[in-house]
Coordinates of C-alpha atoms (C1' of nucleotides) in Angstrom, one line a residue:
Chain O
M7 CA -94.5 -12.8 -71.7
L8 CA -91.3 -14.6 -70.8
E9 CA -88.4 -13.2 -69.0
L10 CA -85.7 -15.4 -67.4
R11 CA -82.7 -13.8 -65.8
L12 CA -79.7 -16.0 -65.1
V13 CA -76.9 -14.4 -63.2
Q14 CA -74.4 -17.1 -63.9
G15 CA -74.8 -16.8 -67.7
S16 CA -71.9 -19.1 -68.3
L17 CA -74.1 -22.0 -67.3
L18 CA -76.4 -21.5 -70.2
K19 CA -73.4 -21.2 -72.5
K20 CA -72.0 -24.6 -71.3
V21 CA -75.5 -26.2 -71.5
L22 CA -75.6 -25.3 -75.2
E23 CA -72.1 -26.7 -75.8
A24 CA -73.3 -29.9 -74.2
V25 CA -76.4 -30.3 -76.4
K26 CA -75.7 -28.7 -79.7
D27 CA -73.5 -31.4 -81.1
L28 CA -76.2 -34.0 -80.5
V29 CA -79.3 -32.1 -81.4
N30 CA -79.7 -29.6 -84.2
D31 CA -83.2 -28.2 -83.5
A32 CA -85.3 -28.5 -80.3
N33 CA -88.1 -27.0 -78.4
F34 CA -87.3 -25.3 -75.2
D35 CA -90.3 -25.6 -72.9
C36 CA -91.0 -22.9 -70.4
S37 CA -93.4 -23.3 -67.5
S38 CA -93.6 -22.0 -64.0
T39 CA -91.5 -24.9 -63.0
G40 CA -88.6 -24.1 -65.1
F41 CA -86.9 -24.1 -68.5
S42 CA -86.5 -27.5 -70.0
L43 CA -85.7 -29.3 -73.2
Q44 CA -86.1 -32.9 -74.2
A45 CA -85.0 -34.1 -77.6
M46 CA -83.7 -37.1 -79.5
D47 CA -80.3 -36.7 -81.1
S48 CA -80.4 -36.3 -84.9
S49 CA -79.9 -39.9 -85.6
H50 CA -82.7 -40.8 -83.2
V51 CA -80.6 -43.0 -81.0
A52 CA -79.8 -41.0 -77.9
L53 CA -82.1 -38.7 -75.8
V54 CA -81.2 -35.5 -74.0
S55 CA -83.2 -34.1 -71.2
L56 CA -82.4 -30.8 -69.7
L57 CA -84.0 -29.0 -66.8
L58 CA -83.2 -25.7 -65.3
R59 CA -85.5 -25.0 -62.4
S60 CA -87.1 -21.6 -62.1
E61 CA -85.6 -21.2 -58.6
G62 CA -82.1 -21.1 -60.2
F63 CA -82.9 -17.9 -62.0
E64 CA -82.6 -14.5 -60.3
H65 CA -85.8 -13.5 -62.0
Y66 CA -88.3 -16.0 -63.6
R67 CA -91.4 -14.8 -65.3
C68 CA -93.3 -17.1 -67.5
D69 CA -97.0 -16.0 -67.8
R70 CA -98.0 -19.1 -69.7
N71 CA -96.4 -22.3 -70.9
L72 CA -94.4 -21.7 -74.0
S73 CA -92.6 -24.0 -76.3
M74 CA -89.9 -22.3 -78.3
G75 CA -88.3 -24.1 -81.2
M76 CA -84.7 -23.1 -81.6
N77 CA -81.8 -24.0 -83.8
L78 CA -79.3 -24.9 -81.2
G79 CA -76.3 -24.1 -83.5
N80 CA -77.6 -20.6 -84.0
M81 CA -78.4 -20.2 -80.3
S82 CA -75.0 -21.3 -79.4
K83 CA -73.4 -18.8 -81.8
M84 CA -75.3 -16.1 -80.1
L85 CA -74.5 -17.3 -76.6
K86 CA -70.8 -17.4 -77.5
C87 CA -71.1 -13.6 -77.7
A88 CA -71.9 -13.4 -74.0
G89 CA -69.0 -13.0 -71.7
N90 CA -68.5 -15.7 -69.1
D91 CA -69.3 -13.3 -66.3
D92 CA -72.3 -11.8 -68.1
I93 CA -75.8 -12.0 -66.8
I94 CA -78.0 -13.5 -69.5
T95 CA -81.7 -12.8 -69.8
I96 CA -84.0 -14.7 -72.2
K97 CA -87.0 -12.8 -73.3
A98 CA -90.0 -13.6 -75.5
D99 CA -93.3 -12.0 -76.1
D100 CA -96.3 -14.2 -76.2
G101 CA -97.0 -15.2 -79.8
S102 CA -93.8 -13.7 -81.0
D103 CA -91.7 -15.7 -83.5
T104 CA -88.5 -14.5 -82.1
V105 CA -86.6 -14.8 -78.8
T106 CA -84.1 -12.2 -77.4
F107 CA -81.0 -13.0 -75.5
M108 CA -79.7 -10.1 -73.5
F109 CA -76.2 -10.0 -72.1
E110 CA -75.2 -7.6 -69.4
S111 CA -71.5 -7.3 -68.4
P112 CA -70.9 -7.4 -64.7
T113 CA -70.0 -3.7 -64.7
Q114 CA -73.1 -2.8 -66.8
D115 CA -70.9 -0.9 -69.2
K116 CA -71.9 -3.2 -72.0
I117 CA -75.4 -4.3 -72.8
A118 CA -76.1 -6.5 -75.8
D119 CA -79.2 -7.9 -77.2
F120 CA -79.4 -10.7 -79.8
E121 CA -82.6 -11.6 -81.5
M122 CA -83.2 -15.0 -83.0
K123 CA -86.0 -16.4 -85.1
L124 CA -87.9 -19.2 -83.6
M125 CA -88.9 -22.3 -85.6
D126 CA -91.7 -24.8 -85.6
I127 CA -90.5 -28.2 -84.5
D128 CA -92.4 -31.3 -84.1
S129 CA -91.4 -33.0 -80.9
E130 CA -92.7 -36.1 -79.3
H131 CA -92.3 -35.4 -75.6
L132 CA -91.5 -38.8 -74.3
G133 CA -92.4 -39.6 -70.7
I134 CA -89.4 -41.1 -69.1
P135 CA -90.4 -43.5 -66.4
D136 CA -88.5 -43.5 -63.1
A137 CA -86.6 -46.7 -62.8
E138 CA -84.7 -48.7 -60.3
Y139 CA -81.1 -49.1 -61.5
H140 CA -79.0 -52.1 -60.8
S141 CA -75.9 -50.1 -60.4
I142 CA -75.1 -46.4 -60.1
V143 CA -71.6 -45.1 -60.5
R144 CA -70.6 -41.6 -59.5
M145 CA -67.1 -40.4 -60.6
P146 CA -65.2 -37.3 -61.5
S147 CA -66.6 -36.1 -64.9
G148 CA -63.2 -35.4 -66.2
E149 CA -62.1 -39.0 -65.5
F150 CA -65.1 -40.4 -67.3
S151 CA -64.5 -38.1 -70.3
R152 CA -60.8 -39.2 -70.4
I153 CA -61.8 -42.9 -70.3
C154 CA -64.3 -42.5 -73.2
K155 CA -61.8 -40.6 -75.3
D156 CA -59.0 -43.0 -74.6
L157 CA -61.2 -46.1 -75.3
S158 CA -62.4 -44.6 -78.6
S159 CA -58.9 -44.7 -79.9
I160 CA -59.0 -48.4 -79.6
G161 CA -62.6 -49.5 -80.3
D162 CA -66.0 -48.1 -81.0
T163 CA -68.0 -49.8 -78.3
V164 CA -67.5 -49.7 -74.5
L165 CA -68.5 -52.5 -72.3
I166 CA -69.3 -51.2 -68.8
S167 CA -69.3 -53.8 -66.1
V168 CA -70.1 -53.1 -62.5
T169 CA -69.2 -55.8 -60.0
K170 CA -68.4 -55.6 -56.3
E171 CA -64.8 -55.2 -57.4
G172 CA -65.6 -51.9 -59.1
V173 CA -66.5 -50.6 -62.5
K174 CA -64.7 -51.8 -65.6
F175 CA -64.7 -50.0 -69.0
S176 CA -63.6 -52.3 -71.8
T177 CA -63.2 -52.1 -75.5
A178 CA -61.7 -54.0 -78.3
G179 CA -60.6 -53.1 -81.8
D180 CA -58.3 -54.0 -84.7
I181 CA -55.2 -52.9 -82.8
G182 CA -56.0 -54.6 -79.6
T183 CA -58.1 -54.4 -76.4
A184 CA -58.3 -52.2 -73.4
N185 CA -59.7 -52.5 -69.9
I186 CA -59.9 -49.7 -67.4
V187 CA -61.0 -50.6 -63.9
L188 CA -62.0 -48.1 -61.3
R189 CA -62.4 -49.2 -57.7
Q190 CA -64.6 -47.4 -55.2
N191 CA -62.7 -44.7 -53.5
T192 CA -64.3 -42.3 -51.0
T193 CA -61.2 -41.4 -49.1
V194 CA -60.3 -38.4 -51.1
D195 CA -59.5 -34.8 -50.3
K196 CA -62.3 -33.4 -52.3
P197 CA -65.7 -35.2 -52.4
E198 CA -65.9 -34.5 -56.1
D199 CA -62.9 -36.8 -56.6
A200 CA -64.7 -39.7 -55.1
I201 CA -65.6 -42.8 -57.0
V202 CA -68.8 -44.1 -55.5
I203 CA -70.2 -47.4 -56.8
E204 CA -73.7 -48.4 -55.7
M205 CA -74.2 -51.9 -56.8
N206 CA -77.5 -53.5 -56.2
E207 CA -76.9 -56.1 -58.8
P208 CA -74.0 -56.6 -61.2
V209 CA -74.5 -55.3 -64.7
S210 CA -72.6 -55.5 -67.9
L211 CA -73.7 -53.4 -70.8
S212 CA -72.3 -52.2 -74.1
F213 CA -72.6 -48.7 -75.6
A214 CA -71.5 -46.9 -78.7
L215 CA -68.5 -44.7 -77.7
R216 CA -69.5 -42.2 -80.3
Y217 CA -72.5 -41.2 -78.2
M218 CA -70.6 -41.4 -74.9
N219 CA -68.1 -39.0 -76.3
S220 CA -70.9 -36.6 -77.2
F221 CA -72.3 -36.8 -73.7
T222 CA -69.0 -35.8 -72.2
K223 CA -69.3 -32.4 -73.8
A224 CA -71.2 -31.7 -70.6
T225 CA -68.1 -32.2 -68.5
P226 CA -67.6 -28.4 -67.9
L227 CA -71.0 -28.3 -66.2
S228 CA -70.1 -30.4 -63.3
E229 CA -67.2 -32.0 -61.5
T230 CA -69.0 -35.2 -61.2
V231 CA -71.1 -37.5 -63.4
T232 CA -73.5 -40.2 -62.5
I233 CA -74.0 -43.3 -64.6
S234 CA -77.0 -45.4 -63.9
L235 CA -77.2 -48.9 -65.4
S236 CA -79.8 -51.6 -65.6
S237 CA -79.9 -54.4 -68.0
E238 CA -82.6 -53.9 -70.7
L239 CA -82.8 -50.2 -69.9
P240 CA -81.0 -47.2 -71.4
V241 CA -78.1 -46.0 -69.5
V242 CA -78.5 -42.5 -67.9
V243 CA -75.5 -40.3 -67.9
E244 CA -76.3 -37.3 -65.7
Y245 CA -74.5 -34.0 -65.0
K246 CA -75.9 -31.7 -62.4
V247 CA -76.2 -28.1 -63.5
A248 CA -75.1 -26.1 -60.5
E249 CA -78.0 -26.0 -57.9
M250 CA -80.6 -25.6 -60.6
G251 CA -81.1 -28.7 -62.5
Y252 CA -79.4 -31.3 -64.6
I253 CA -78.7 -32.5 -68.1
R254 CA -79.3 -36.2 -68.6
Y255 CA -78.4 -38.4 -71.6
Y256 CA -80.1 -41.7 -72.3
L257 CA -78.7 -44.3 -74.5
A258 CA -79.9 -47.8 -75.2
P259 CA -77.3 -50.6 -74.8
K260 CA -76.1 -52.4 -77.8
I261 CA -77.6 -55.8 -78.1
E262 CA -75.1 -58.4 -76.9
E263 CA -73.5 -59.8 -80.0
E264 CA -72.5 -63.4 -80.4
E265 CA -68.9 -64.2 -79.6
D266 CA -66.6 -62.8 -82.2
T267 CA -65.4 -66.1 -83.5
K268 CA -68.3 -68.1 -84.8
P269 CA -67.9 -71.8 -85.5
Chain Y
M29 CA -26.3 4.1 -93.7
L30 CA -29.2 3.2 -91.5
E31 CA -29.1 1.8 -88.0
L32 CA -32.1 1.7 -85.8
R33 CA -31.8 0.1 -82.4
L34 CA -35.0 -0.8 -80.6
V35 CA -34.7 -2.1 -77.1
Q36 CA -38.2 -3.3 -76.8
G37 CA -38.0 -5.5 -79.9
S38 CA -41.4 -7.1 -79.2
L39 CA -43.0 -3.9 -80.3
L40 CA -41.7 -4.4 -83.9
K41 CA -42.9 -8.0 -83.8
K42 CA -46.4 -7.0 -82.8
V43 CA -46.4 -4.2 -85.4
L44 CA -45.8 -6.7 -88.1
E45 CA -48.5 -9.0 -86.8
A46 CA -50.8 -6.0 -87.0
V47 CA -50.0 -5.2 -90.6
K48 CA -49.0 -8.3 -92.5
D49 CA -52.5 -9.7 -92.8
L50 CA -53.7 -6.6 -94.5
V51 CA -50.7 -5.7 -96.6
N52 CA -48.4 -8.0 -98.5
D53 CA -45.6 -5.7 -99.6
A54 CA -44.9 -2.1 -98.5
N55 CA -42.2 0.5 -98.4
F56 CA -40.8 1.4 -95.0
D57 CA -39.8 5.1 -95.1
C58 CA -36.9 6.1 -92.9
S59 CA -36.1 9.7 -92.2
S60 CA -34.6 11.6 -89.4
T61 CA -38.1 11.9 -88.0
G62 CA -38.8 8.2 -87.7
F63 CA -39.6 4.9 -89.3
S64 CA -42.9 4.9 -91.0
L65 CA -45.1 2.9 -93.4
Q66 CA -48.2 3.8 -95.4
A67 CA -50.0 1.3 -97.6
M68 CA -53.3 0.3 -98.9
D69 CA -54.5 -3.2 -98.1
S70 CA -54.2 -5.7 -100.9
S71 CA -57.8 -5.2 -102.0
H72 CA -57.2 -1.4 -102.0
V73 CA -60.0 -0.7 -99.6
A74 CA -58.4 0.0 -96.3
L75 CA -55.3 2.1 -95.5
V76 CA -52.7 1.5 -92.9
S77 CA -50.4 4.2 -91.5
L78 CA -47.6 3.4 -89.1
L79 CA -45.2 5.7 -87.4
L80 CA -42.4 4.9 -85.0
R81 CA -40.7 8.1 -84.0
S82 CA -36.9 8.3 -83.9
E83 CA -37.1 9.2 -80.2
G84 CA -38.5 5.8 -79.4
F85 CA -35.3 4.1 -80.5
E86 CA -32.3 3.7 -78.3
H87 CA -30.1 4.6 -81.2
Y88 CA -31.4 6.1 -84.4
R89 CA -29.1 6.8 -87.3
C90 CA -30.5 7.6 -90.7
D91 CA -28.1 9.5 -92.9
R92 CA -30.5 10.1 -95.7
N93 CA -34.1 9.4 -96.4
L94 CA -34.5 5.8 -97.5
S95 CA -37.5 3.9 -98.7
M96 CA -37.2 0.2 -98.3
G97 CA -39.6 -2.1 -100.0
M98 CA -40.3 -5.2 -98.0
N99 CA -42.4 -8.3 -98.2
L100 CA -44.2 -8.1 -94.9
G101 CA -44.8 -11.8 -94.7
N102 CA -41.1 -12.5 -95.0
M103 CA -40.2 -9.8 -92.6
S104 CA -42.6 -11.2 -90.1
K105 CA -41.1 -14.6 -90.5
M106 CA -37.7 -13.2 -89.6
L107 CA -39.0 -11.2 -86.7
K108 CA -40.6 -14.3 -85.3
C109 CA -37.1 -15.5 -84.8
A110 CA -36.4 -12.7 -82.3
G111 CA -37.2 -13.4 -78.7
N112 CA -39.7 -11.2 -77.0
D113 CA -37.1 -9.7 -74.8
D114 CA -34.6 -9.3 -77.6
I115 CA -33.2 -6.0 -78.7
I116 CA -33.8 -5.5 -82.4
T117 CA -31.5 -3.5 -84.7
I118 CA -32.5 -2.7 -88.3
K119 CA -29.5 -2.0 -90.5
A120 CA -29.1 -1.1 -94.2
D121 CA -26.3 0.3 -96.2
D122 CA -27.0 3.1 -98.6
G123 CA -27.8 1.7 -102.0
S124 CA -27.9 -1.8 -100.7
D125 CA -30.7 -4.1 -101.8
T126 CA -30.9 -5.9 -98.5
V127 CA -31.8 -5.0 -95.0
T128 CA -30.5 -6.8 -91.9
F129 CA -32.3 -7.5 -88.7
M130 CA -30.1 -8.1 -85.7
F131 CA -31.5 -9.7 -82.6
E132 CA -29.6 -9.5 -79.3
S133 CA -30.8 -11.6 -76.3
P134 CA -31.0 -9.6 -73.1
T135 CA -28.0 -11.4 -71.7
Q136 CA -26.1 -10.9 -74.9
D137 CA -25.5 -14.7 -75.0
K138 CA -27.1 -14.9 -78.4
I139 CA -26.7 -12.6 -81.3
A140 CA -28.5 -13.3 -84.5
D141 CA -28.6 -11.4 -87.8
F142 CA -31.1 -12.0 -90.6
E143 CA -30.7 -10.5 -94.0
M144 CA -33.6 -10.0 -96.2
K145 CA -33.8 -8.9 -99.9
L146 CA -35.5 -5.6 -100.5
M147 CA -38.0 -5.1 -103.3
D148 CA -39.1 -2.3 -105.6
I149 CA -42.6 -1.3 -104.7
D150 CA -44.7 1.4 -106.4
S151 CA -46.4 3.3 -103.7
E152 CA -48.6 6.3 -103.9
H153 CA -48.0 8.1 -100.7
L154 CA -51.3 9.6 -99.9
G155 CA -51.5 12.7 -97.9
I156 CA -54.0 12.2 -95.2
P157 CA -55.6 15.5 -94.3
D158 CA -56.3 16.2 -90.7
A159 CA -60.0 16.2 -90.1
E160 CA -62.4 17.2 -87.4
Y161 CA -64.4 14.1 -86.3
H162 CA -68.0 14.2 -85.3
S163 CA -67.4 11.6 -82.7
I164 CA -64.4 9.9 -81.1
V165 CA -64.7 6.8 -79.0
R166 CA -61.9 5.5 -76.8
M167 CA -62.3 2.1 -75.3
P168 CA -60.3 -0.9 -74.2
S169 CA -58.8 -2.5 -77.3
G170 CA -59.7 -6.0 -76.1
E171 CA -63.3 -5.0 -75.8
F172 CA -63.4 -3.6 -79.3
S173 CA -61.8 -6.7 -80.6
R174 CA -64.3 -8.9 -78.9
I175 CA -67.2 -6.9 -80.2
C176 CA -66.0 -7.1 -83.8
K177 CA -65.4 -10.8 -83.5
D178 CA -68.8 -11.5 -81.9
L179 CA -70.7 -9.5 -84.4
S180 CA -69.0 -11.2 -87.3
S181 CA -70.5 -14.4 -86.2
I182 CA -73.9 -12.9 -86.9
G183 CA -73.4 -10.5 -89.8
D184 CA -70.7 -9.1 -92.1
T185 CA -71.4 -5.4 -91.6
V186 CA -71.3 -3.3 -88.4
L187 CA -73.3 -0.2 -88.0
I188 CA -71.6 2.1 -85.5
S189 CA -73.8 4.7 -84.0
V190 CA -72.7 7.3 -81.5
T191 CA -75.3 9.3 -79.7
K192 CA -75.3 11.0 -76.3
E193 CA -76.4 7.7 -74.9
G194 CA -73.2 5.9 -75.8
V195 CA -71.9 4.0 -78.8
K196 CA -73.9 1.2 -80.4
F197 CA -72.5 -1.6 -82.6
S198 CA -75.2 -3.4 -84.6
T199 CA -75.4 -6.1 -87.2
A200 CA -77.9 -8.3 -88.8
G201 CA -77.6 -11.6 -90.6
D202 CA -79.5 -14.8 -91.5
I203 CA -79.8 -16.1 -88.0
G204 CA -80.8 -12.9 -86.4
T205 CA -79.7 -9.5 -85.3
A206 CA -77.4 -8.1 -82.6
N207 CA -76.9 -4.8 -80.8
I208 CA -74.1 -4.0 -78.4
V209 CA -74.3 -0.8 -76.5
L210 CA -71.4 0.7 -74.6
R211 CA -72.0 3.6 -72.2
Q212 CA -69.4 6.2 -71.3
N213 CA -67.7 5.0 -68.2
T214 CA -64.7 6.8 -66.7
T215 CA -65.1 5.7 -63.1
V216 CA -62.8 2.7 -63.5
D217 CA -59.9 1.3 -61.6
K218 CA -57.5 1.5 -64.4
P219 CA -57.7 4.4 -66.9
E220 CA -57.2 2.0 -69.8
D221 CA -60.5 0.4 -68.9
A222 CA -62.4 3.6 -69.4
I223 CA -64.9 4.1 -72.2
V224 CA -64.7 7.7 -73.3
I225 CA -67.1 9.1 -75.8
E226 CA -66.5 12.5 -77.3
M227 CA -69.6 13.3 -79.3
N228 CA -69.6 16.6 -81.1
E229 CA -72.3 15.4 -83.5
P230 CA -74.2 12.1 -83.6
V231 CA -72.9 9.7 -86.3
S232 CA -74.1 6.4 -87.7
L233 CA -71.9 4.6 -90.2
S234 CA -71.5 1.1 -91.6
F235 CA -68.3 -0.8 -92.1
A236 CA -67.3 -4.2 -93.3
L237 CA -66.5 -6.4 -90.3
R238 CA -63.9 -8.3 -92.3
Y239 CA -61.6 -5.2 -92.2
M240 CA -62.4 -4.3 -88.6
N241 CA -61.3 -7.7 -87.6
S242 CA -58.1 -7.3 -89.5
F243 CA -57.5 -4.0 -87.6
T244 CA -57.9 -5.6 -84.3
K245 CA -54.8 -7.6 -85.0
A246 CA -53.1 -4.6 -83.5
T247 CA -54.8 -5.2 -80.1
P248 CA -51.6 -6.5 -78.4
L249 CA -49.9 -3.2 -79.1
S250 CA -52.1 -1.1 -76.9
E251 CA -54.6 -1.4 -74.1
T252 CA -56.8 1.1 -75.7
V253 CA -58.1 1.9 -79.2
T254 CA -59.5 5.2 -80.5
I255 CA -62.2 5.2 -83.1
S256 CA -62.8 8.5 -84.9
L257 CA -65.9 8.9 -87.0
S258 CA -67.4 11.5 -89.3
S259 CA -70.0 11.0 -91.9
E260 CA -68.5 10.9 -95.4
L261 CA -65.1 10.3 -94.0
P262 CA -63.2 7.1 -93.5
V263 CA -63.2 5.9 -89.9
V264 CA -59.8 6.0 -88.2
V265 CA -59.0 3.1 -85.8
E266 CA -55.9 4.0 -83.9
Y267 CA -53.6 2.1 -81.6
K268 CA -50.8 3.8 -79.9
V269 CA -47.4 2.1 -80.1
A270 CA -45.9 2.5 -76.6
E271 CA -44.6 6.1 -76.3
M272 CA -43.2 6.0 -79.8
G273 CA -45.9 6.3 -82.3
Y274 CA -49.1 4.8 -83.6
I275 CA -50.7 2.5 -86.1
R276 CA -53.8 3.9 -87.8
Y277 CA -56.3 2.1 -90.0
Y278 CA -58.6 4.0 -92.3
L279 CA -61.7 2.5 -93.8
A280 CA -64.4 4.1 -95.9
P281 CA -68.0 3.6 -94.7
K282 CA -70.3 1.4 -96.7
I283 CA -72.7 3.4 -98.7
E284 CA -76.0 3.3 -97.0
E285 CA -78.1 0.8 -98.8
E286 CA -81.7 1.3 -99.7
E287 CA -84.3 -0.2 -97.4
D288 CA -84.3 -4.0 -97.5
T289 CA -87.7 -4.2 -99.1
K290 CA -87.8 -2.7 -102.5
P291 CA -91.0 -2.2 -104.3
Chain Q
dT24 C1' -56.0 -26.2 -94.6
dA25 C1' -54.6 -22.7 -91.5
dA26 C1' -55.2 -19.9 -87.6
dA27 C1' -57.1 -18.9 -83.2
dG28 C1' -58.8 -20.2 -78.8
dA29 C1' -59.1 -23.5 -74.8
dC30 C1' -57.0 -26.6 -72.0
dC31 C1' -53.2 -28.9 -69.6
dA32 C1' -48.8 -29.7 -68.0
dC33 C1' -44.6 -27.9 -66.5
Chain E
dG15 C1' -47.1 -17.8 -65.3
dT16 C1' -45.7 -19.7 -69.5
dG17 C1' -45.3 -22.8 -73.2
dG18 C1' -47.2 -26.6 -75.7
dT19 C1' -50.8 -29.3 -77.5
dC20 C1' -55.2 -30.0 -79.1
dT21 C1' -59.6 -28.8 -80.6
dT22 C1' -62.4 -25.9 -83.1
dT23 C1' -63.7 -22.5 -86.6
dA24 C1' -63.2 -19.7 -90.9

DNA sequence: TAAAGACCAC
DNA sequence: GTGGTCTTTA
C-alpha cells in the first residue's frame, strides 16, 4: 500500500514537465526514504535523477519498496488536470497494475481521481559515485536557461570554461560565434540572483546544447541552478525541488575535437 | 428599418465567439421582443439558441420582423474590429441585402461602419418545448470549462451523474480513467462561486466532450453556467448574457452503449 | 497549420 | 493590469 500526499501539488506537475521531454517511460521507486526516479534519456546519452524525500510529503506511507513503471507523457497529461493549488495524492495498492492520482482543490469542493495503467520497464539503476568537482557554478536558473537558448541559435555545442575570471559559455556556428561571460557576483538584493563560482581548478568542457536545453525545462522548479564540472566527468546540472529534494541531470562532455582547420 | 444600439459592445463580440465555432451560417431574427438566433451546429448534432432582449439595448428599433442570414465567421471578423469599450449599432434597411455594424469609441473620436452582405439561409426554427429537468447544476463557468478540457485529454465522452452526493464528471480512455466530483457548496465569498445542485431525480448521461468544449466558448459571457439534465432529453447548457438574455446549447445524450466486453 | 495558453515586457 | 510574443497542443 502506497499513499503519498503532497500539499504543494504544483511541484509534481513541474517535475514532470522537467522530465517528460527527456524520458518517455521510467520507473518511480518508492521506499521509506522517498519517491525517486533515475533514467537515461531516450537516446541514452543523458541521465536524470530525481529525489523527493518522504519528509517533504504531508503524509507518506510506503509499506514496502515499490517500483512503478509509468509512461511519463501519460502521467503528465493527468497531472495537467490538477490545479496548481491542488493537493496531489499518489496511491497504489501492492501488486496492483495501476496507480491513482487524486487531486483535491484547496476548498475541497472538487475531488478528482485519475487512474493510470502501470507498465513493466527494464531499468538499470546506475550507482552514481560522489565526486569532487573542479568547479561549481551557481547562478539564477532563468539566466542559465536564457544563455542555453540564445547560444543554440548560433551553434549546437556549448563550451563552458571556468577560470578565476568567471564562467564563459561559448559556441560557434555557420553564422558566427558567441561568448557569454558571467563574473562572480554575490552583492545582489536577493541571494537567488547571485552568481557564485567555486573554482578549485579551471575546467573547460563542451556539451551538446540540445540536452542543456532539455535540462532547463526544470527552470520553474527553482530560482537557482548548480552546474558542477570536472574534466573527464559528466557535468551535473542540479535544480533543488523546494525543501524536499532535487532533480539532477548528467551529461558527458563532448570529446575535444581537433582544431576546426586541419592542415 | 432596423437599428439596435448596444452600449456594451463587447457582449456581442463575445456572443459571436461563443457561436461561430459551432455554426457557420445562421439567421438572426429581429422582432420587437429582441434579437435572437437559433441554429443547429454544422454537423446537425447540437443546437444553439441565443436571445438578446430588446430591453438590453440602449436603443431598439425594429419596424417589422426581419430575418437576416449571416455568415458568422465574417460577422465575427468584423466585430473583432470593434474595441471592447465600443458602442455597437446594428443597422439594416428593410429589403436591403446588407447589414451595417457601426462602432463608436467611448470618446467618440473614432466611428467605424462595416457593411456585410446578407445571405439566404434555410432554417427550420424548431420549437423547443419547456421541460422539467431531473437535475439542474449551477457552477462557475470557468470550472465547467476546465473540467471539460481536462477530461478531453483522457477520453472523448463525459458521463455526468447527479446524485444527492453531488455531480460527477467521468471519462475513460486509452491511458486511463478520470472522475471529478463536485459537491454542493453555497458557503462561498462570491455567489458566482457557488455550486448549486438541484436534484429532483438522479440522472446519469453521456455526452461527446467535443461539443461540450465548443459550448464552453461562451465562458467569457458569464461567471456561471447552468446544466439541466433529464434522461431521454438533450442537456441544456446555459450562459446568461448580462441582464439581457442567454445563450443555450442543447445536446442529445449518447445512447448508452452495451458493456465493453461482449460475449 | 491554427488556436490556445504561458510568459514577459511595458 | 494589459498587450504582445512565443511556445505548445489539437
